[in-house]
Short mmCIF file of C-alpha atoms in Angstrom, two decimals:
data_model
loop_
_atom_site.label_atom_id
_atom_site.label_comp_id
_atom_site.label_asym_id
_atom_site.label_seq_id
_atom_site.Cartn_x
_atom_site.Cartn_y
_atom_site.Cartn_z
CA MET A 1 -59.72 -68.05 75.54
CA ILE A 2 -56.94 -65.71 75.76
CA ALA A 3 -55.36 -68.22 73.08
CA MET A 4 -58.27 -68.80 71.34
CA ARG A 5 -58.23 -65.27 70.71
CA SER A 6 -55.18 -64.64 69.99
CA SER A 7 -56.40 -66.77 67.25
CA LEU A 8 -58.70 -65.14 65.37
CA PHE A 9 -56.27 -62.44 66.01
CA SER A 10 -53.31 -64.04 63.84
CA LEU A 11 -56.48 -65.09 61.33
CA SER A 12 -57.66 -61.98 60.97
CA PHE A 13 -54.49 -60.41 60.23
CA PHE A 14 -52.98 -63.05 57.72
CA PHE A 15 -56.96 -62.29 56.40
CA LEU A 16 -56.56 -58.94 55.66
CA LEU A 17 -52.96 -59.52 54.52
CA TYR A 18 -53.81 -61.02 52.35
CA THR A 19 -56.21 -59.69 51.43
CA GLU A 20 -54.78 -56.20 50.42
CA VAL A 21 -51.65 -58.08 48.51
CA CYS A 22 -54.40 -59.63 46.40
CA GLY A 23 -56.40 -56.54 45.63
CA GLN A 24 -52.92 -54.55 44.45
CA LYS A 25 -52.53 -55.20 40.73
CA ASN A 26 -49.84 -56.84 38.70
CA PRO A 27 -46.19 -54.85 36.84
CA ALA A 28 -48.14 -55.21 33.86
CA GLU A 29 -51.09 -53.82 34.40
CA LYS A 30 -49.45 -50.89 36.18
CA VAL A 31 -46.70 -50.06 33.67
CA TYR A 32 -49.88 -50.16 30.67
CA GLU A 33 -50.81 -47.87 33.02
CA LYS A 34 -48.14 -45.80 32.90
CA VAL A 35 -47.81 -46.06 29.08
CA ASN A 36 -50.19 -46.72 27.25
CA GLY A 37 -51.62 -43.12 26.59
CA ALA A 38 -47.91 -41.88 24.80
CA VAL A 39 -48.08 -44.95 22.21
CA VAL A 40 -49.65 -44.47 18.95
CA SER A 41 -50.87 -46.38 16.16
CA VAL A 42 -48.59 -44.62 12.53
CA ILE A 43 -49.58 -45.86 8.97
CA THR A 44 -48.21 -44.53 6.29
CA TYR A 45 -49.25 -44.42 2.82
CA HIS A 46 -47.86 -44.97 -0.87
CA LYS A 47 -49.20 -42.23 -3.11
CA ASP A 48 -50.92 -43.89 -4.91
CA GLY A 49 -53.29 -43.81 -1.68
CA THR A 50 -52.28 -47.41 -0.73
CA GLN A 51 -51.32 -48.05 2.56
CA HIS A 52 -47.90 -48.91 3.08
CA SER A 53 -47.61 -49.76 6.73
CA GLN A 54 -50.04 -49.95 9.90
CA ALA A 55 -47.68 -49.63 12.73
CA SER A 56 -46.76 -47.59 16.15
CA GLY A 57 -44.68 -44.96 17.54
CA VAL A 58 -43.74 -44.08 21.13
CA VAL A 59 -44.52 -40.07 21.98
CA LEU A 60 -41.64 -37.97 23.88
CA LYS A 61 -44.32 -35.43 25.79
CA SER A 62 -41.00 -32.87 26.78
CA ARG A 63 -39.25 -33.03 22.90
CA GLY A 64 -43.03 -32.72 21.60
CA TRP A 65 -41.79 -36.32 18.95
CA VAL A 66 -43.31 -39.31 17.92
CA VAL A 67 -40.85 -41.65 17.17
CA THR A 68 -40.80 -44.46 15.19
CA ASN A 69 -38.47 -47.16 13.15
CA PHE A 70 -37.30 -45.86 9.24
CA HIS A 71 -38.78 -49.20 7.96
CA VAL A 72 -42.46 -47.80 8.94
CA PHE A 73 -41.88 -44.89 6.38
CA GLY A 74 -39.68 -46.90 3.61
CA ASP A 75 -40.40 -46.33 0.18
CA ALA A 76 -44.08 -44.40 0.97
CA THR A 77 -45.27 -40.54 0.62
CA SER A 78 -47.31 -39.92 3.77
CA ILE A 79 -46.85 -40.61 7.53
CA TYR A 80 -49.69 -40.53 9.92
CA ALA A 81 -50.40 -40.83 13.42
CA MET A 82 -53.27 -41.67 16.06
CA HIS A 83 -54.28 -42.94 19.45
CA TYR A 84 -57.97 -44.59 19.19
CA GLY A 85 -59.10 -42.65 17.50
CA ARG A 86 -57.81 -39.36 18.35
CA LYS A 87 -55.35 -37.76 14.91
CA LEU A 88 -52.12 -36.23 15.91
CA LYS A 89 -51.16 -33.34 14.11
CA LEU A 90 -48.12 -34.37 12.41
CA ASP A 91 -45.02 -31.58 12.09
CA THR A 92 -41.96 -31.57 10.88
CA VAL A 93 -39.20 -34.39 10.35
CA VAL A 94 -36.44 -34.08 13.18
CA ARG A 95 -34.63 -37.16 12.49
CA ALA A 96 -35.35 -40.11 9.57
CA ASP A 97 -32.26 -42.05 9.44
CA SER A 98 -32.66 -45.60 7.38
CA LYS A 99 -29.30 -47.27 8.09
CA ASN A 100 -30.42 -47.28 12.20
CA ASP A 101 -33.82 -47.72 11.13
CA ILE A 102 -34.95 -44.47 13.09
CA LEU A 103 -37.92 -41.52 12.35
CA ILE A 104 -38.80 -39.00 14.97
CA ILE A 105 -41.40 -36.01 13.41
CA SER A 106 -41.98 -33.62 15.68
CA LEU A 107 -46.19 -32.30 16.94
CA ASP A 108 -47.71 -29.11 16.70
CA MET A 109 -48.93 -29.35 20.05
CA THR A 110 -50.48 -26.42 20.04
CA PHE A 111 -53.31 -29.21 18.32
CA GLU A 112 -56.36 -29.46 20.86
CA PRO A 113 -54.02 -28.79 23.60
CA GLU A 114 -56.74 -30.63 25.70
CA PHE A 115 -55.90 -33.91 24.31
CA TYR A 116 -51.86 -33.49 24.19
CA ALA A 117 -52.11 -32.91 27.99
CA LYS A 118 -53.74 -36.23 28.48
CA ILE A 119 -50.80 -37.53 26.96
CA PRO A 120 -47.97 -39.43 29.51
CA ASP A 121 -44.40 -37.80 29.64
CA ILE A 122 -43.58 -40.90 29.19
CA LYS A 123 -39.56 -41.24 31.47
CA ILE A 124 -36.28 -42.49 29.49
CA ALA A 125 -35.34 -45.40 31.48
CA ASP A 126 -30.65 -45.28 32.72
CA LEU A 127 -29.60 -47.99 30.12
CA SER A 128 -26.16 -48.57 32.52
CA LYS A 129 -28.15 -50.21 34.71
CA LEU A 130 -30.03 -52.80 32.05
CA ARG A 131 -29.16 -56.43 33.39
CA ILE A 132 -30.24 -59.82 31.63
CA GLY A 133 -32.96 -60.97 32.87
CA GLN A 134 -34.44 -58.08 33.85
CA ASN A 135 -38.56 -57.88 33.09
CA VAL A 136 -39.71 -56.43 30.13
CA TYR A 137 -43.01 -55.73 28.69
CA ALA A 138 -43.91 -54.43 24.75
CA ILE A 139 -46.17 -52.61 23.60
CA GLY A 140 -47.27 -51.66 20.21
CA SER A 141 -50.43 -52.68 17.75
CA PRO A 142 -49.76 -56.15 16.46
CA LEU A 143 -51.70 -56.74 13.43
CA GLY A 144 -53.50 -53.53 14.22
CA TYR A 145 -55.08 -54.51 17.09
CA GLU A 146 -53.94 -51.05 19.26
CA ASN A 147 -51.36 -51.26 22.03
CA THR A 148 -52.05 -54.91 23.20
CA ILE A 149 -48.69 -54.80 26.45
CA THR A 150 -46.68 -58.59 26.13
CA SER A 151 -44.56 -59.24 28.96
CA GLY A 152 -40.86 -61.42 28.63
CA ILE A 153 -37.35 -61.08 29.83
CA ILE A 154 -34.55 -59.17 28.12
CA SER A 155 -32.81 -61.86 27.00
CA GLY A 156 -29.29 -60.56 25.83
CA ILE A 157 -27.63 -57.14 24.79
CA ARG A 158 -26.45 -57.56 21.03
CA PRO A 159 -24.08 -55.76 18.47
CA SER A 160 -25.58 -54.45 15.52
CA THR A 161 -23.32 -56.52 12.20
CA ASP A 162 -21.65 -53.71 11.96
CA SER A 163 -20.43 -53.42 16.02
CA THR A 164 -22.03 -50.15 16.39
CA ARG A 165 -23.89 -50.20 18.66
CA GLN A 166 -26.12 -52.51 20.74
CA PHE A 167 -29.76 -53.70 20.23
CA ILE A 168 -31.76 -54.91 23.24
CA GLN A 169 -32.88 -58.76 23.19
CA ILE A 170 -36.08 -59.02 24.36
CA SER A 171 -38.09 -62.51 25.00
CA ALA A 172 -41.67 -59.89 25.08
CA PRO A 173 -43.08 -60.84 21.88
CA PHE A 174 -44.53 -58.28 18.91
CA SER A 175 -45.56 -58.69 15.68
CA PRO A 176 -46.39 -57.59 12.71
CA GLY A 177 -47.66 -53.87 14.01
CA SER A 178 -46.01 -53.13 16.34
CA SER A 179 -42.45 -51.88 15.51
CA GLY A 180 -41.68 -48.30 16.45
CA GLY A 181 -43.72 -49.19 20.09
CA ALA A 182 -42.31 -49.01 23.16
CA ALA A 183 -40.40 -51.40 25.35
CA VAL A 184 -40.40 -49.99 28.79
CA ASN A 185 -39.30 -51.89 32.18
CA ASP A 186 -41.55 -52.97 35.68
CA LYS A 187 -41.38 -48.79 36.24
CA GLY A 188 -43.17 -47.93 32.60
CA GLU A 189 -39.31 -46.36 31.92
CA LEU A 190 -38.61 -46.37 28.16
CA ILE A 191 -35.47 -48.70 27.15
CA GLY A 192 -36.03 -49.21 24.06
CA ILE A 193 -38.11 -49.02 21.01
CA THR A 194 -39.11 -52.50 19.70
CA THR A 195 -37.94 -53.26 15.87
CA PHE A 196 -37.47 -56.93 14.85
CA LYS A 197 -37.62 -60.35 15.53
CA GLU A 198 -36.86 -63.40 13.25
CA THR A 199 -38.56 -67.06 13.42
CA ASN A 200 -37.27 -69.86 12.48
CA VAL A 201 -39.25 -72.23 11.36
CA GLN A 202 -39.67 -74.52 13.79
CA GLY A 203 -40.93 -71.51 16.01
CA THR A 204 -38.53 -70.10 17.49
CA TYR A 205 -39.04 -66.22 18.79
CA ILE A 206 -36.14 -64.43 19.44
CA GLY A 207 -37.18 -60.09 19.29
CA PHE A 208 -35.10 -56.84 19.36
CA ALA A 209 -35.65 -53.44 21.17
CA ILE A 210 -33.60 -50.22 19.52
CA ARG A 211 -31.37 -49.09 23.02
CA ILE A 212 -34.17 -45.73 23.87
CA ASP A 213 -30.26 -43.57 24.20
CA ASP A 214 -29.10 -44.94 20.63
CA VAL A 215 -32.94 -42.86 19.10
CA LEU A 216 -31.77 -39.74 21.81
CA GLN A 217 -28.13 -39.53 21.28
CA PHE A 218 -27.90 -36.79 17.31
CA ASP A 219 -27.29 -32.91 16.87
CA PRO A 220 -31.02 -32.49 15.32
CA ALA A 221 -28.95 -29.88 13.55
CA THR A 222 -26.99 -32.73 11.04
CA ALA A 223 -29.84 -35.22 11.81
CA LYS A 224 -29.50 -36.93 8.92
CA LYS A 225 -32.84 -36.87 6.35
CA ASP A 226 -33.29 -39.76 4.33
CA PHE A 227 -36.35 -38.47 2.49
CA SER A 228 -36.66 -38.16 -1.09
CA GLN A 229 -39.80 -35.81 -0.93
CA GLU A 230 -41.06 -34.45 2.59
CA LYS A 231 -44.57 -33.55 2.61
CA LYS A 232 -45.82 -31.43 4.61
CA PRO A 233 -50.40 -30.98 5.16
CA ASP A 234 -51.30 -27.82 2.58
CA VAL A 235 -53.04 -25.58 5.36
CA VAL A 236 -56.34 -25.59 3.80
CA PHE A 237 -57.17 -28.58 3.90
CA GLN A 238 -55.82 -28.46 7.56
CA THR A 239 -58.38 -26.17 8.24
CA GLY A 240 -61.33 -27.75 6.74
CA PHE A 241 -60.29 -31.30 8.09
CA PHE A 242 -60.62 -28.93 11.43
CA GLU A 243 -63.87 -27.48 10.81
CA TYR A 244 -65.39 -31.08 9.81
CA GLN A 245 -64.16 -32.37 13.44
CA HIS A 246 -66.04 -29.63 14.99
CA GLY A 247 -69.47 -30.22 12.96
CA HIS A 248 -69.02 -27.66 10.54
CA TYR A 249 -70.26 -29.43 7.32
CA ARG A 250 -70.71 -26.92 4.18
CA ALA A 251 -66.80 -24.66 6.25
CA ALA A 252 -65.96 -27.91 5.61
CA MET A 253 -66.71 -28.38 2.26
CA LYS A 254 -65.27 -24.69 0.58
CA TYR A 255 -62.33 -25.10 2.88
CA ILE A 256 -61.39 -28.77 1.41
CA ARG A 257 -63.10 -28.02 -2.73
CA GLU A 258 -60.22 -25.29 -2.35
CA SER A 259 -57.76 -27.51 -1.62
CA LYS A 260 -54.78 -27.93 -4.48
CA PHE A 261 -52.38 -30.12 -2.21
CA VAL A 262 -53.73 -32.05 0.59
CA GLY A 263 -50.55 -33.59 1.23
CA LEU A 264 -49.92 -36.37 4.22
CA HIS A 265 -54.36 -37.26 3.71
CA GLU A 266 -54.08 -37.66 -0.76
CA GLU A 267 -56.62 -36.81 -2.38
CA TYR A 268 -59.07 -40.51 -0.95
CA PHE A 269 -58.66 -38.24 1.96
CA ALA A 270 -60.18 -35.56 1.07
CA ASN A 271 -63.28 -37.01 -1.03
CA TYR A 272 -64.09 -39.52 2.06
CA ILE A 273 -63.70 -36.24 4.78
CA LEU A 274 -66.21 -35.10 1.69
CA GLY A 275 -68.70 -37.52 2.38
CA ARG A 276 -68.57 -37.90 5.86
CA CYS A 277 -70.28 -34.07 5.79
CA TYR A 278 -71.83 -35.02 3.19
CA GLU A 279 -73.79 -37.78 4.91
CA GLY A 280 -73.84 -35.15 8.46
CA LEU A 281 -75.36 -33.14 6.61
CA ALA A 282 -77.81 -36.36 5.11
CA ILE A 283 -77.41 -36.09 1.37
CA THR A 284 -76.89 -39.81 0.67
CA ASP A 285 -76.37 -39.72 -3.01
CA SER A 286 -74.29 -37.04 -2.52
CA ALA A 287 -71.87 -38.81 0.22
CA MET A 288 -72.33 -42.17 -1.58
CA ILE A 289 -70.45 -40.15 -4.20
CA TYR A 290 -67.19 -39.36 -2.78
CA PHE A 291 -67.18 -42.41 -0.80
CA GLU A 292 -66.92 -44.43 -4.24
CA THR A 293 -64.31 -42.06 -4.72
CA ALA A 294 -62.99 -42.39 -2.52
CA VAL A 295 -62.84 -46.35 -2.98
CA HIS A 296 -61.73 -46.39 -5.84
CA LEU A 297 -58.30 -43.78 -4.85
CA ASN A 298 -57.85 -45.91 -1.86
CA PRO A 299 -59.34 -49.73 -1.74
CA ASP A 300 -57.94 -50.83 1.35
CA TYR A 301 -59.20 -47.29 2.76
CA ALA A 302 -61.70 -49.22 5.86
CA ASP A 303 -63.58 -46.30 7.14
CA THR A 304 -65.01 -45.29 3.64
CA TYR A 305 -66.30 -49.39 3.84
CA LEU A 306 -68.14 -48.30 7.03
CA GLY A 307 -69.34 -45.07 5.59
CA ILE A 308 -70.52 -46.61 2.68
CA SER A 309 -72.91 -49.41 5.10
CA ARG A 310 -74.03 -46.58 7.16
CA ILE A 311 -76.07 -45.09 3.55
CA TYR A 312 -77.14 -48.76 2.81
CA MET A 313 -78.82 -49.20 6.13
CA GLN A 314 -79.50 -45.31 5.52
CA HIS A 315 -81.91 -46.62 2.29
CA GLY A 316 -82.88 -49.41 3.97
CA ASP A 317 -80.71 -52.64 2.27
CA MET A 318 -79.25 -54.45 5.03
CA GLU A 319 -77.91 -57.44 2.82
CA LYS A 320 -75.60 -54.25 1.75
CA ALA A 321 -74.70 -52.72 4.63
CA MET A 322 -73.47 -55.95 6.66
CA GLU A 323 -71.98 -57.22 3.39
CA TYR A 324 -69.98 -53.53 2.95
CA GLN A 325 -69.52 -53.34 7.13
CA HIS A 326 -67.77 -56.91 6.38
CA ARG A 327 -65.47 -55.15 3.87
CA ALA A 328 -64.44 -53.06 6.59
CA TYR A 329 -63.47 -54.84 9.48
CA SER A 330 -61.48 -57.02 7.24
CA LEU A 331 -59.78 -55.03 6.74
CA ASP A 332 -59.33 -53.02 9.88
CA PRO A 333 -60.61 -54.96 12.71
CA SER A 334 -60.17 -52.04 15.04
CA LEU A 335 -63.37 -50.30 13.99
CA ARG A 336 -65.40 -53.01 16.04
CA VAL A 337 -64.35 -50.78 19.22
CA ARG A 338 -62.97 -46.89 17.47
CA LYS A 339 -64.89 -43.97 16.12
CA PRO A 340 -64.38 -44.02 11.55
CA GLU A 341 -62.77 -41.08 11.33
#
């Protein structure tokens, strides 16, 4: 009897131990919970309103910065960042370094303070402890699929072609759209910014990240700023956009029409917001006119097609509604889960 009780106790003990262990979150899950809120999507546009690129960025909350790659901006004229449909208000350029592929922009942390309060302050890793073979995770928005996580190991530490710095070679895969995303260790600490990858005809994949110390070691007072021009959003337009976000459509329309330069959002976005305001006021004919103008100015802005789809749906033309909805999802798959602008 004693032996039987002992056996039952042992089985119960191991069952509880097994349950506890299996119930624990795996490392990738823990890392994602820590880092996800600090990784954003970055989108850039040309002067004519066409999209230049869609990429990723990392919020360094304690510094009030968004960090991404310089090549994400390239020869574009406007840039904005968003996180699951919530726009971050970008302020001024802190560092624009084309040689080292680093772009840092400050954030206006007073804009929607409750939203910013929820962004985690991602920790910076001690790179003196970096070792080949350590686990690494890449978080970014490949092909627009926002905040995707992949895992791998640190495959090597490689010198740049001019031997002035080092890249971290990682096996965690990332795709176009992930540039400027986060490369983190098991603790969710930032070790680098994903920058480029190489894939040969046999399909061999090699990815690289810029060391985070190379990103942060610079003098802001003398930082290189390679932009030929640096734009800020028109204050009047921003006021109108704020009114629109809070459902004050007539006030929003007044400010947006008075704005002389819409800056970061370009003219197509102003027309789109005017369309949204008319839609909110149930004046669908006027909404359609502004949506169609926005499409003419920027045929690649998916949110506008979704607006046109909604108008056709209200008019009972389901065939047209589905046609424009399909266009929107084809251009931006994230619209299937996120709210439009």
